[in-house]
XYZ file of C-alpha atoms in Angstrom:
780
model
C 7.305 20.810 -17.132
C 10.655 20.693 -15.335
C 14.027 19.985 -16.861
C 13.846 16.365 -15.678
C 10.436 15.695 -17.222
C 9.948 13.891 -20.485
C 7.792 15.418 -23.186
C 7.046 12.318 -25.291
C 7.120 8.780 -23.868
C 6.472 5.439 -25.549
C 6.200 1.890 -24.252
C 6.850 -1.008 -26.617
C 5.193 -4.221 -25.492
C 1.576 -4.248 -24.297
C 1.677 -7.266 -22.021
C 1.012 -7.129 -18.300
C 4.126 -5.120 -17.527
C 4.132 -2.847 -20.575
C 0.480 -1.894 -20.204
C 0.973 -1.357 -16.463
C 3.901 0.984 -17.105
C 1.852 2.897 -19.670
C -1.034 3.158 -17.187
C 1.204 4.622 -14.497
C 2.586 7.193 -16.924
C -1.016 8.139 -17.748
C -1.861 8.232 -14.020
C 0.924 10.783 -13.616
C -0.684 13.073 -16.169
C 1.513 12.279 -19.178
C 0.507 11.110 -22.624
C 2.054 7.807 -23.682
C 2.176 5.766 -26.894
C 1.741 1.998 -26.407
C 2.952 -0.219 -29.244
C 2.798 -3.956 -29.855
C 2.361 -6.415 -32.716
C -0.267 -6.273 -35.455
C -3.682 -7.849 -34.929
C -3.796 -11.609 -35.399
C -6.529 -11.317 -38.024
C -7.824 -8.403 -40.120
C -10.547 -6.563 -38.217
C -9.421 -7.852 -34.813
C -8.205 -5.543 -32.105
C -4.458 -5.143 -31.887
C -2.640 -6.388 -28.761
C -2.214 -2.768 -27.662
C -5.952 -2.104 -28.046
C -6.730 -5.269 -26.094
C -4.343 -4.050 -23.392
C -6.538 -0.976 -22.927
C -9.543 -3.262 -22.403
C -7.592 -5.189 -19.765
C -6.633 -1.979 -17.998
C -10.261 -0.879 -17.869
C -11.262 -4.232 -16.350
C -8.274 -4.626 -14.014
C -8.893 -5.354 -10.334
C -7.287 -3.802 -8.414
C -7.481 -1.012 -10.985
C -4.240 -0.098 -12.697
C -5.715 3.243 -13.703
C -6.525 5.859 -11.074
C -9.477 6.915 -13.232
C -10.778 5.067 -16.283
C -10.857 8.322 -18.234
C -7.043 8.315 -18.133
C -7.097 5.868 -21.053
C -7.524 9.068 -23.093
C -3.827 9.672 -22.392
C -2.783 6.314 -23.887
C -2.495 6.114 -27.664
C -2.063 2.690 -29.247
C -0.349 1.439 -32.348
C 1.733 -1.336 -33.851
C 5.476 -1.785 -34.022
C 5.462 -2.325 -37.771
C 3.022 0.464 -38.534
C 3.911 3.155 -36.016
C 7.536 2.812 -34.959
C 8.474 5.770 -37.163
C 6.389 8.009 -34.869
C 9.187 7.725 -32.304
C 11.383 10.070 -34.343
C 10.695 12.923 -31.888
C 10.300 10.960 -28.629
C 12.654 11.401 -25.691
C 12.039 8.190 -23.698
C 11.189 4.747 -25.059
C 10.605 1.859 -22.639
C 11.014 -1.646 -24.037
C 8.833 -4.278 -22.349
C 8.675 -7.021 -24.980
C 9.044 -10.753 -24.414
C 12.169 -11.874 -22.504
C 14.082 -13.043 -25.570
C 17.454 -11.530 -26.263
C 17.211 -11.867 -30.042
C 13.875 -10.025 -30.205
C 15.105 -7.221 -27.971
C 18.327 -6.785 -29.959
C 16.446 -6.607 -33.264
C 14.125 -3.955 -31.826
C 17.044 -1.851 -30.550
C 18.633 -1.791 -34.010
C 15.377 -0.502 -35.492
C 15.018 2.088 -32.757
C 18.566 3.335 -33.225
C 17.716 4.262 -36.804
C 14.566 6.161 -35.791
C 14.759 7.877 -32.422
C 16.562 11.224 -31.963
C 20.056 11.357 -30.498
C 18.824 12.582 -27.127
C 16.186 9.845 -26.674
C 16.696 7.544 -23.687
C 16.024 3.843 -24.228
C 15.345 1.593 -21.248
C 14.370 -2.060 -20.840
C 12.038 -3.576 -18.263
C 13.935 -6.869 -18.300
C 14.380 -8.675 -15.003
C 16.705 -11.437 -16.214
C 18.936 -10.386 -19.114
C 22.194 -8.563 -18.233
C 22.531 -5.079 -19.693
C 25.906 -5.950 -21.236
C 24.212 -8.594 -23.397
C 21.300 -6.357 -24.355
C 23.527 -3.689 -25.932
C 26.635 -5.659 -26.886
C 25.972 -5.124 -30.624
C 24.927 -1.492 -30.371
C 26.979 1.665 -31.107
C 28.572 3.495 -28.188
C 26.162 6.415 -28.583
C 23.240 4.033 -27.978
C 24.948 2.416 -24.975
C 25.450 5.826 -23.358
C 21.689 6.468 -23.230
C 20.542 2.951 -22.377
C 19.516 1.642 -18.936
C 17.345 -0.999 -17.333
C 14.199 0.289 -15.590
C 12.771 -2.776 -13.872
C 9.269 -2.125 -12.523
C 7.335 -4.500 -10.296
C 3.826 -5.799 -10.933
C 1.241 -4.351 -10.467
C 3.072 -1.208 -11.520
C 0.622 1.238 -9.964
C 0.892 -0.277 -6.494
C 4.409 -1.699 -6.232
C 6.716 1.128 -5.274
C 10.072 -0.295 -6.338
C 11.964 0.643 -9.472
C 15.301 -1.114 -9.912
C 17.488 1.175 -12.019
C 20.491 -0.520 -13.610
C 23.359 1.340 -15.229
C 25.506 -0.199 -17.929
C 29.262 0.255 -18.121
C 28.777 2.940 -20.783
C 25.565 4.588 -19.522
C 26.063 8.287 -18.861
C 25.473 9.447 -15.300
C 23.059 12.175 -16.452
C 20.795 9.516 -18.000
C 20.567 7.640 -14.708
C 19.924 10.862 -12.790
C 17.121 11.904 -15.110
C 15.443 8.487 -14.953
C 15.809 8.354 -11.163
C 14.334 11.820 -10.656
C 11.381 11.355 -13.000
C 10.462 7.935 -11.634
C 10.684 9.181 -8.049
C 9.060 12.578 -8.347
C 6.547 12.004 -11.162
C 5.796 8.281 -11.275
C 5.973 7.840 -7.507
C 8.648 5.160 -7.367
C 11.262 4.385 -4.775
C 14.365 4.069 -6.922
C 17.061 1.567 -5.973
C 20.173 1.687 -8.118
C 21.414 -1.824 -8.816
C 24.529 -3.371 -10.240
C 24.161 -5.468 -13.386
C 23.972 -8.739 -11.461
C 21.561 -11.688 -11.887
C 18.121 -10.991 -10.435
C 19.229 -7.528 -9.281
C 18.065 -7.110 -5.639
C 14.309 -7.452 -5.131
C 13.685 -10.788 -6.821
C 17.069 -12.130 -5.766
C 16.122 -11.907 -2.070
C 12.321 -11.949 -2.279
C 11.926 -15.093 -4.360
C 14.596 -16.844 -2.293
C 12.621 -15.995 0.857
C 9.437 -17.491 -0.618
C 11.240 -20.666 -1.633
C 12.792 -21.036 1.807
C 9.366 -20.590 3.399
C 7.936 -23.413 1.296
C 10.977 -25.616 1.921
C 10.852 -25.148 5.692
C 7.073 -25.602 5.857
C 7.513 -29.048 4.290
C 10.466 -29.909 6.538
C 8.742 -28.764 9.746
C 5.429 -30.392 8.863
C 3.485 -27.137 9.130
C 0.096 -26.553 7.581
C -0.214 -23.988 4.819
C -2.247 -21.616 6.981
C 0.111 -21.861 9.951
C 3.152 -21.186 7.773
C 1.432 -18.126 6.312
C 0.375 -16.914 9.761
C 3.995 -17.093 10.943
C 5.782 -15.915 7.809
C 3.473 -12.951 7.523
C 2.721 -10.089 9.874
C 4.821 -11.393 12.815
C 7.893 -11.201 10.574
C 6.769 -7.894 9.099
C 5.819 -9.494 5.785
C 2.375 -8.991 4.151
C -0.354 -11.221 5.591
C -0.476 -13.303 2.406
C 2.662 -14.997 3.715
C 4.178 -17.531 1.317
C 1.432 -19.744 -0.054
C -1.120 -16.950 -0.205
C 1.325 -14.853 -2.213
C 1.982 -17.773 -4.569
C -1.776 -17.958 -5.204
C -2.012 -14.195 -5.690
C 0.871 -13.955 -8.176
C -0.017 -17.180 -9.982
C 1.605 -20.518 -9.188
C 2.574 -21.164 -12.806
C 4.126 -17.703 -13.094
C 6.067 -18.211 -9.869
C 7.432 -21.512 -11.192
C 8.655 -19.661 -14.296
C 10.264 -16.924 -12.158
C 12.026 -19.520 -10.007
C 13.279 -21.401 -13.069
C 14.474 -18.161 -14.672
C 16.449 -17.155 -11.577
C 17.908 -20.642 -11.262
C 19.136 -20.409 -14.860
C 21.060 -17.151 -14.349
C 22.427 -17.399 -10.802
C 25.962 -18.692 -10.128
C 26.342 -22.437 -9.534
C 27.369 -21.957 -5.910
C 24.399 -19.714 -5.063
C 22.255 -20.900 -2.150
C 19.165 -20.352 -4.294
C 19.726 -23.656 -6.083
C 18.986 -25.593 -2.879
C 15.388 -24.331 -2.966
C 14.936 -23.508 -6.648
C 14.295 -26.986 -8.005
C 11.049 -28.584 -9.091
C 8.351 -29.345 -6.535
C 6.202 -32.381 -7.524
C 3.193 -31.125 -5.560
C 3.261 -27.736 -7.255
C 3.766 -29.304 -10.692
C 0.722 -31.525 -10.113
C -1.376 -28.534 -9.020
C -0.525 -26.645 -12.212
C -1.268 -29.687 -14.367
C -4.736 -29.884 -12.804
C -5.498 -26.196 -13.320
C -4.791 -25.049 -9.770
C -2.691 -22.056 -10.754
C -3.809 -19.749 -7.962
C -6.407 -17.015 -7.739
C -6.586 -16.609 -11.529
C -7.421 -20.319 -11.971
C -9.355 -22.860 -9.919
C -7.492 -21.773 -6.804
C -4.201 -23.041 -5.507
C -3.107 -23.640 -1.959
C -6.352 -21.936 -0.983
C -9.560 -22.757 -2.869
C -12.907 -20.969 -2.599
C -16.045 -22.840 -3.659
C -19.222 -21.431 -5.167
C -20.658 -20.787 -1.701
C -17.591 -18.737 -0.671
C -16.329 -21.495 1.620
C -12.520 -21.524 1.784
C -10.519 -24.734 1.726
C -6.801 -25.255 2.156
C -4.497 -27.807 0.551
C -2.437 -29.899 2.982
C 1.242 -30.080 2.080
C 1.983 -33.462 0.585
C -1.705 -34.265 0.134
C -4.362 -33.660 -2.489
C -7.582 -33.645 -0.445
C -8.733 -30.141 0.419
C -9.591 -29.384 4.042
C -11.858 -26.605 5.380
C -9.884 -23.506 6.384
C -9.808 -23.210 10.152
C -11.166 -19.964 11.626
C -8.520 -17.267 11.920
C -8.362 -17.374 15.702
C -7.663 -21.098 15.835
C -5.307 -21.248 12.880
C -3.048 -18.474 14.175
C -0.265 -20.093 16.240
C -0.042 -18.678 19.746
C 3.423 -17.292 19.102
C 2.196 -15.451 16.025
C -0.769 -14.061 17.934
C 1.542 -12.788 20.670
C 3.837 -11.297 18.038
C 0.941 -9.393 16.498
C 0.029 -8.074 19.926
C 3.665 -7.105 20.536
C 3.649 -5.097 17.325
C 0.539 -3.255 18.489
C 2.321 -2.430 21.757
C 5.479 -1.326 19.922
C 7.431 -4.236 21.420
C 9.647 -6.533 19.327
C 7.423 -9.182 17.648
C 10.414 -11.349 16.678
C 11.010 -12.073 20.369
C 7.697 -13.908 20.476
C 8.068 -16.079 17.389
C 11.718 -17.096 17.879
C 11.402 -18.282 21.478
C 10.510 -21.848 22.429
C 11.194 -25.217 20.853
C 7.950 -26.129 19.109
C 7.706 -26.508 15.353
C 6.424 -22.942 14.959
C 9.515 -21.441 16.612
C 11.852 -23.814 14.724
C 10.212 -22.801 11.441
C 10.673 -19.097 12.202
C 14.281 -19.496 13.315
C 15.277 -21.551 10.289
C 13.478 -19.288 7.809
C 14.991 -16.117 9.236
C 18.426 -17.697 9.639
C 18.536 -18.783 6.001
C 16.909 -15.705 4.439
C 18.846 -13.092 6.402
C 22.162 -14.909 5.901
C 21.453 -15.021 2.160
C 20.732 -11.290 2.033
C 23.948 -10.598 3.946
C 25.925 -12.830 1.578
C 25.139 -10.428 -1.280
C 27.368 -7.771 0.311
C 29.682 -6.667 -1.249
C 29.259 -8.815 -4.393
C 25.910 -7.250 -5.364
C 25.938 -3.977 -3.423
C 28.113 -2.310 -0.809
C 25.139 -0.720 0.938
C 22.670 -2.771 3.054
C 20.113 0.024 2.638
C 19.785 -0.921 -1.039
C 18.600 -4.420 -0.137
C 16.380 -3.152 2.671
C 14.759 -0.612 0.365
C 14.258 -3.237 -2.344
C 12.404 -5.550 0.020
C 10.310 -2.802 1.601
C 9.387 -1.169 -1.696
C 9.159 -4.268 -3.901
C 7.754 -6.886 -1.515
C 6.040 -4.681 1.105
C 8.175 -5.890 3.988
C 7.807 -3.560 6.968
C 11.529 -3.904 7.721
C 14.327 -4.917 5.410
C 16.674 -7.874 6.069
C 19.345 -5.761 7.763
C 16.821 -3.958 9.935
C 15.586 -7.418 10.978
C 19.159 -8.521 11.711
C 19.595 -5.508 13.996
C 16.320 -6.341 15.755
C 17.373 -9.971 16.292
C 20.812 -9.043 17.639
C 24.301 -10.394 17.046
C 24.331 -13.420 19.364
C 20.866 -14.652 18.478
C 21.593 -14.147 14.778
C 24.670 -16.351 15.065
C 22.517 -18.989 16.750
C 19.864 -18.806 14.020
C 22.419 -19.315 11.271
C 23.992 -22.213 13.141
C 20.600 -23.925 13.572
C 19.811 -23.356 9.895
C 23.184 -24.822 8.894
C 24.323 -21.858 6.819
C 27.721 -20.212 6.564
C 28.039 -16.916 8.397
C 28.671 -14.163 5.795
C 31.657 -11.907 6.411
C 29.480 -8.826 6.941
C 27.786 -10.554 9.912
C 31.028 -11.373 11.715
C 30.822 -8.251 13.849
C 28.572 -7.103 16.659
C 28.151 -3.619 15.200
C 24.546 -2.939 14.131
C 23.851 -2.007 10.540
C 21.878 1.094 11.528
C 22.733 3.446 14.351
C 22.164 7.038 15.359
C 25.081 9.448 15.365
C 23.743 12.641 16.852
C 20.450 13.213 15.044
C 21.546 11.399 11.877
C 20.662 7.804 11.063
C 23.729 6.010 9.693
C 24.142 2.674 7.921
C 27.186 0.397 7.981
C 28.594 -0.504 4.562
C 30.639 -3.464 3.328
C 33.851 -1.792 4.550
C 32.320 -1.509 8.060
C 32.145 2.272 7.754
C 29.035 4.236 8.728
C 27.491 6.579 6.186
C 24.284 8.638 6.331
C 21.134 6.902 5.136
C 20.622 8.220 1.619
C 17.255 9.489 0.418
C 16.433 11.845 -2.478
C 15.886 15.502 -1.619
C 12.293 15.952 -0.482
C 11.832 12.320 0.587
C 11.038 11.713 4.274
C 10.333 8.243 5.649
C 8.946 8.978 9.071
C 9.573 5.477 10.444
C 13.275 6.263 9.977
C 13.108 9.905 11.040
C 11.310 9.104 14.301
C 14.297 7.036 15.494
C 16.085 10.297 16.280
C 13.012 11.931 17.860
C 11.441 11.802 21.302
C 7.670 12.336 21.379
C 6.108 15.063 23.494
C 3.518 12.533 24.606
C 2.961 8.920 23.647
C 0.872 5.869 24.474
C 0.292 2.441 22.923
C -1.850 3.823 20.105
C -0.412 7.198 19.078
C 2.373 9.714 19.627
C 2.830 13.481 19.259
C 6.117 14.819 17.893
C 7.670 18.218 17.274
C 8.835 18.735 13.676
C 11.691 21.183 13.277
C 14.351 21.690 10.669
C 12.525 20.096 7.731
C 11.893 23.405 5.947
C 13.570 26.798 6.225
C 10.430 28.815 6.784
C 8.252 26.287 8.660
C 9.214 25.188 12.161
C 7.682 24.159 15.475
C 5.105 21.908 13.827
C 3.333 19.024 15.532
C 2.912 15.567 14.008
C 0.286 13.085 15.200
C 1.272 9.495 14.436
C -1.159 6.599 14.900
C 0.616 3.291 15.567
C -1.877 0.782 17.005
C -2.579 -2.545 15.304
C -3.867 -1.658 11.799
C -3.881 1.885 13.218
C -7.354 1.171 14.578
C -8.494 4.192 16.586
C -9.463 4.096 20.241
C -9.577 6.365 23.289
C -5.775 6.486 23.449
C -5.614 7.635 19.810
C -8.021 10.453 20.573
C -6.071 11.441 23.688
C -3.123 12.281 21.436
C -5.318 14.156 18.955
C -6.773 16.182 21.824
C -3.292 16.853 23.224
C -2.159 18.197 19.843
C -4.987 20.727 19.788
C -3.678 22.182 23.075
C 0.057 22.019 22.261
C -0.344 22.784 18.567
C 2.813 24.712 17.741
C 2.605 26.522 14.408
C 0.668 23.786 12.663
C -0.420 20.142 12.929
C 0.161 17.253 10.536
C -1.646 13.918 10.948
C 0.553 11.318 9.280
C 2.140 7.910 9.503
C 3.958 5.863 6.888
C 2.513 2.501 7.881
C 0.940 0.411 5.139
C -2.440 1.923 6.047
C -3.210 5.282 7.638
C -6.142 3.835 9.608
C -8.706 1.113 9.031
C -11.173 2.884 11.336
C -12.261 2.750 14.952
C -11.356 -0.405 16.917
C -14.513 -2.546 16.797
C -13.400 -4.571 19.819
C -14.390 -1.674 22.060
C -17.879 -1.523 20.568
C -18.387 -5.280 20.865
C -17.428 -5.108 24.535
C -19.876 -2.237 25.117
C -22.671 -4.123 23.334
C -22.052 -7.334 25.249
C -22.255 -5.344 28.501
C -25.280 -3.401 27.196
C -23.340 -0.296 28.161
C -25.055 2.197 25.881
C -23.860 5.122 27.958
C -20.314 3.839 27.473
C -20.754 3.929 23.684
C -22.185 7.435 23.872
C -19.259 8.709 25.941
C -16.720 6.945 23.716
C -18.177 8.605 20.611
C -18.459 11.952 22.390
C -14.739 11.849 23.240
C -13.956 11.036 19.618
C -16.179 13.871 18.392
C -14.715 16.335 20.882
C -11.171 15.503 19.754
C -11.800 15.851 16.016
C -13.945 18.950 16.528
C -11.106 20.574 18.497
C -8.761 19.600 15.659
C -11.028 21.357 13.166
C -11.042 24.633 15.113
C -7.416 24.682 16.276
C -6.031 28.185 15.553
C -3.257 26.832 13.290
C -3.362 24.976 9.958
C -4.049 21.240 10.170
C -3.036 18.929 7.300
C -3.880 15.231 7.018
C -1.356 13.202 5.021
C -2.726 9.664 4.512
C -1.594 6.684 2.492
C -3.193 3.258 2.117
C -6.583 2.745 3.742
C -8.038 5.842 5.395
C -11.580 4.692 6.036
C -14.244 4.851 8.708
C -12.979 6.668 11.795
C -9.637 7.183 10.071
C -11.315 9.251 7.392
C -13.398 11.085 9.989
C -10.158 12.406 11.491
C -9.028 13.557 8.041
C -12.410 15.147 7.298
C -11.806 17.557 10.173
C -8.418 18.717 8.812
C -8.148 21.956 6.839
C -6.564 20.249 3.861
C -5.194 16.869 2.821
C -2.020 15.723 1.106
C -3.219 12.353 -0.205
C -1.108 9.593 -1.697
C -2.461 8.754 -5.125
C -3.265 5.158 -4.125
C -5.054 6.058 -0.894
C -8.531 4.646 -0.301
C -10.859 7.182 1.332
C -14.387 6.615 2.537
C -16.905 5.844 5.264
C -17.542 2.098 5.436
C -19.344 1.698 8.757
C -22.629 0.565 7.162
C -20.908 -2.703 6.248
C -20.855 -3.695 9.921
C -24.305 -2.391 10.662
C -23.522 1.001 12.193
C -23.223 4.611 11.043
C -20.229 6.956 11.124
C -20.263 8.338 14.663
C -17.313 10.722 14.594
C -18.695 13.443 12.360
C -18.537 11.530 9.078
C -22.176 12.041 8.130
C -22.032 15.675 9.222
C -18.897 16.499 7.228
C -20.069 14.723 4.075
C -23.473 16.419 4.258
C -21.840 19.849 4.679
C -19.364 19.194 1.861
C -22.092 18.331 -0.625
C -23.845 21.576 0.248
C -20.587 23.523 -0.116
C -20.218 21.909 -3.550
C -23.469 23.569 -4.642
C -26.087 20.900 -3.949
C -29.351 21.955 -2.361
C -30.013 20.444 1.040
C -32.209 17.590 -0.231
C -29.739 16.616 -2.942
C -26.873 16.872 -0.453
C -28.714 14.522 1.910
C -29.374 12.043 -0.900
C -25.764 12.103 -2.071
C -24.505 11.640 1.486
C -26.978 8.822 2.074
C -25.865 6.985 -1.073
C -22.147 7.445 -0.321
C -22.368 6.182 3.232
C -25.145 3.638 2.789
C -23.174 1.793 0.135
C -19.914 2.217 2.064
C -18.497 3.738 -1.108
C -14.765 4.412 -1.242
C -12.486 6.121 -3.711
C -9.300 4.237 -4.617
C -7.605 7.397 -5.858
C -8.006 11.123 -5.251
C -9.796 11.421 -8.609
C -12.434 8.885 -7.593
C -12.675 10.155 -4.010
C -13.429 13.630 -5.385
C -16.653 12.269 -6.872
C -17.862 11.619 -3.316
C -16.493 14.858 -1.779
C -13.919 12.859 0.197
C -11.155 14.639 -1.727
C -11.624 18.303 -2.640
C -9.395 19.352 -5.551
C -9.707 23.028 -4.616
C -8.386 22.282 -1.095
C -6.456 19.032 -1.163
C -3.415 17.832 -3.109
C -2.543 14.428 -4.546
C 1.004 13.088 -4.185
C 2.324 10.297 -6.418
C 5.194 9.235 -4.152
C 4.092 8.392 -0.622
C 7.618 9.166 0.635
C 6.950 12.793 -0.321
C 3.682 13.158 1.621
C 5.267 14.707 4.684
C 7.286 17.184 2.635
C 4.128 18.211 0.786
C 2.186 18.619 4.049
C 4.907 20.836 5.521
C 4.892 22.935 2.353
C 1.102 23.303 2.488
C 1.248 24.554 6.069
C 3.960 27.036 5.101
C 1.695 28.518 2.442
C -1.254 28.779 4.845
C 0.382 30.192 7.959
C 0.477 33.934 7.257
C -3.237 34.349 6.494
C -4.696 31.412 8.395
C -7.791 31.624 10.553
C -9.871 28.743 11.865
C -13.089 27.954 9.949
C -16.412 29.397 11.016
C -18.685 27.063 12.953
C -21.367 25.956 10.478
C -25.066 25.401 10.770
C -27.194 23.637 8.196
C -30.714 23.295 6.995
C -32.160 19.820 7.307
C -33.523 17.885 4.345
C -37.252 17.539 3.786
C -38.792 14.869 6.007
C -40.655 13.475 2.969
C -37.288 12.309 1.601
C -37.559 9.442 4.087
C -40.360 7.889 2.034
C -38.230 7.945 -1.114
C -35.297 6.417 0.750
C -37.428 3.730 2.374
C -38.940 2.846 -0.999
C -35.495 2.588 -2.582
C -34.348 0.185 0.125
C -37.513 -1.944 0.001
C -37.199 -2.356 -3.759
C -33.614 -3.538 -3.213
C -34.752 -6.020 -0.566
C -37.447 -7.344 -2.905
C -34.816 -7.850 -5.646
C -32.502 -9.615 -3.231
C -29.872 -6.852 -3.377
C -30.238 -5.884 0.303
C -30.977 -7.615 3.578
C -33.689 -6.204 5.862
C -31.098 -4.869 8.303
C -29.517 -2.853 5.479
C -32.714 -0.832 5.374
C -32.538 -0.260 9.134
C -28.979 1.023 8.790
C -29.846 3.181 5.786
C -32.738 4.863 7.560
C -30.522 5.494 10.598
C -28.085 7.340 8.311
C -30.983 9.344 6.892
C -32.251 10.259 10.361
C -29.181 12.413 10.969
C -30.004 14.731 8.036
C -33.815 14.832 7.837
C -36.219 17.267 9.483
C -38.084 16.110 12.541
C -41.279 17.487 14.017
C -40.623 20.659 16.001
C -36.922 21.068 15.176
C -37.356 24.188 13.014
C -35.712 22.689 9.933
C -32.216 23.908 10.838
C -29.473 22.403 12.979
C -26.101 23.452 14.362
C -22.928 21.373 14.161
C -23.252 19.944 17.654
C -26.773 18.858 16.824
C -25.475 16.806 13.902
C -22.823 15.223 16.136
C -25.551 14.357 18.682
C -27.754 12.782 16.026
C -24.867 10.599 14.823
C -24.360 9.199 18.328
C -28.065 8.626 18.720
C -28.264 6.726 15.401
C -25.176 4.676 16.254
C -26.558 3.569 19.638
C -29.940 2.694 18.130
C -28.215 0.300 15.732
C -25.821 -1.052 18.379
C -28.847 -2.319 20.311
C -29.879 -4.611 17.442
C -28.891 -8.271 17.276
C -28.039 -7.965 13.581
C -25.408 -5.273 14.155
C -23.775 -7.338 16.909
C -23.565 -10.302 14.513
C -21.933 -8.180 11.834
C -19.373 -6.651 14.179
C -18.528 -10.079 15.625
C -18.168 -11.547 12.144
C -15.756 -8.786 11.149
C -13.633 -9.353 14.258
C -13.700 -13.159 14.162
C -13.387 -13.808 10.448
C -11.788 -10.697 9.052
C -14.752 -9.709 6.869
C -18.347 -8.615 7.427
C -21.192 -10.946 6.492
C -24.831 -10.324 5.790
C -27.003 -12.107 8.350
């Protein structure tokens, strides 16, 4: 335990936020005490005990492994508060009532030791009011630690210092939350709404307001105010449904009650009769009967027209996506500027985008210097707390001075002082990325020691080789003892892999420097191989084309595996299908703790064709399974398309190997960890030996076929699932005359053979087309 670690941590308040905070502390390997009120009736579970049940049932899971509940002890405030007498950090997450919080602080002050830090998760109550009645010694060790929900997945922590809070308290909280709990820490002034909600909720309200004014449909507004703007694909109305429409109404009302009278928020923060009527009728979003989007019992999706009550069938994705948004998505894939596509023209789609961006970006700029002097604070808050790809000031730079002035004029907003200059907010000075502050001075972008955000770092780098899908960079100067590294970055749409991606992988194996890292800091490492290529091959009945495509993929990852220098994969987000097959050929992985690893190809009617079956089969044998058991385990993993949503769960499928790989809580520290791992490997490194393997008993096919037929008879599987499952099995089972043993190339060859066999079936074509056209696979 380092000097900045805490030895005993408690959370008071076992609601959604309090239990989520406790879960993340447990995820990080620390014990935590969770306290709340007494049980309502004798013999009932206490609120804290019920919170554990909710954590175990949460989806997406708040716990990285259900067994981590063993690290969470529960109790009651009245019965167990005295236990805090030797604790060194207590987090208050009780109801947002000032009187209740103040009463709790007075009790805590009489119990906790003098060194114990107290922090509040409040998002609305100013710190000066929280501690106004407390002794100076209490004020010195008090701060606001505002987490975002769900705590495991939302990276932002807003850290607020009071006028009396000691600097060392803030430093300790910042370090622990960054390094141990995996948070991006933004230090905020004690102003209403801090930064994330102040800008993020305003942006949502503006999106709704402009959708009504422009007469857009819900799905078109979400398509525009989503990926083309660098905002998650849920857009506005989808995010309302996800969060909960009733909860969002409460958040809006809360912000409206604390913001200054002249704040632009009030123009969009009033009541909306349509939304009020939806809540009254139980349409509170995904947790209720649905909201703006409603799914019926047959999984048909309907959408609510703005201003109307009658639900309409959701249009297919391709027809609902406005042309400008489609072009913007394509521009992103080609590394062009997507905003150029959605701001041009004079149709309602372009007017909507211009007015939304004009209002939202002007509002963000208006908060400087009143809320913060540093635009990076607001950018970080939106990227970490709302998953924007670029922050408001990065978007302003991308739009440009003249066009930004035009947008604000069209939106009818006052130009903030900080925007009355043509100087960009971010610019390179030498190899350093600088940011312009409220005084129009440039200062280095500030990140904690050990944090590297590659999307920022790459701005000062020129790739050795690059194409539309991937780039190869030289890494130097990031560590004293490790230099001349190579970094492979995928950057196609969704980081889907194609021939161009593999060209860069192959190039890295020839110009490998002293080590190779495969990394990007996009939302997802890679969602797999681009299915569009396979559909085109199938439609042309070009089976030789598929075979050569897969062979090029296999050759590239095989060369990566046997490169004479260490190779580290450093994924975050989804790393599935072909994306995981690349990682499976690395020596070791540095895996973000929320990464999803697995081989999911069976869901679209094919098999892993880039060495995924081979590597999983070999890993199960290396883990001590005999060849038949290894084949069965591999078959079950891949046949079900099983994935692990954390390193702990991925380890149960051999996708993460604790004796080789390392988990990293903060995704901004992945690259630093990967560099460190290469440094430790370099002196004694030698490429792995080329393996051979026994094949599983041919009689295992009967057991597998029986298992699948029983599932079909129960209605669990479709007939084509059995075809896919037996194709997976065919890679690992003995065949007549093959001698019962196979080399690595033989396993690669069998994967291609199985893939092509399935590609020739009508059912697989239907599944691939469904995935591409509707965004999700269906069973035919």
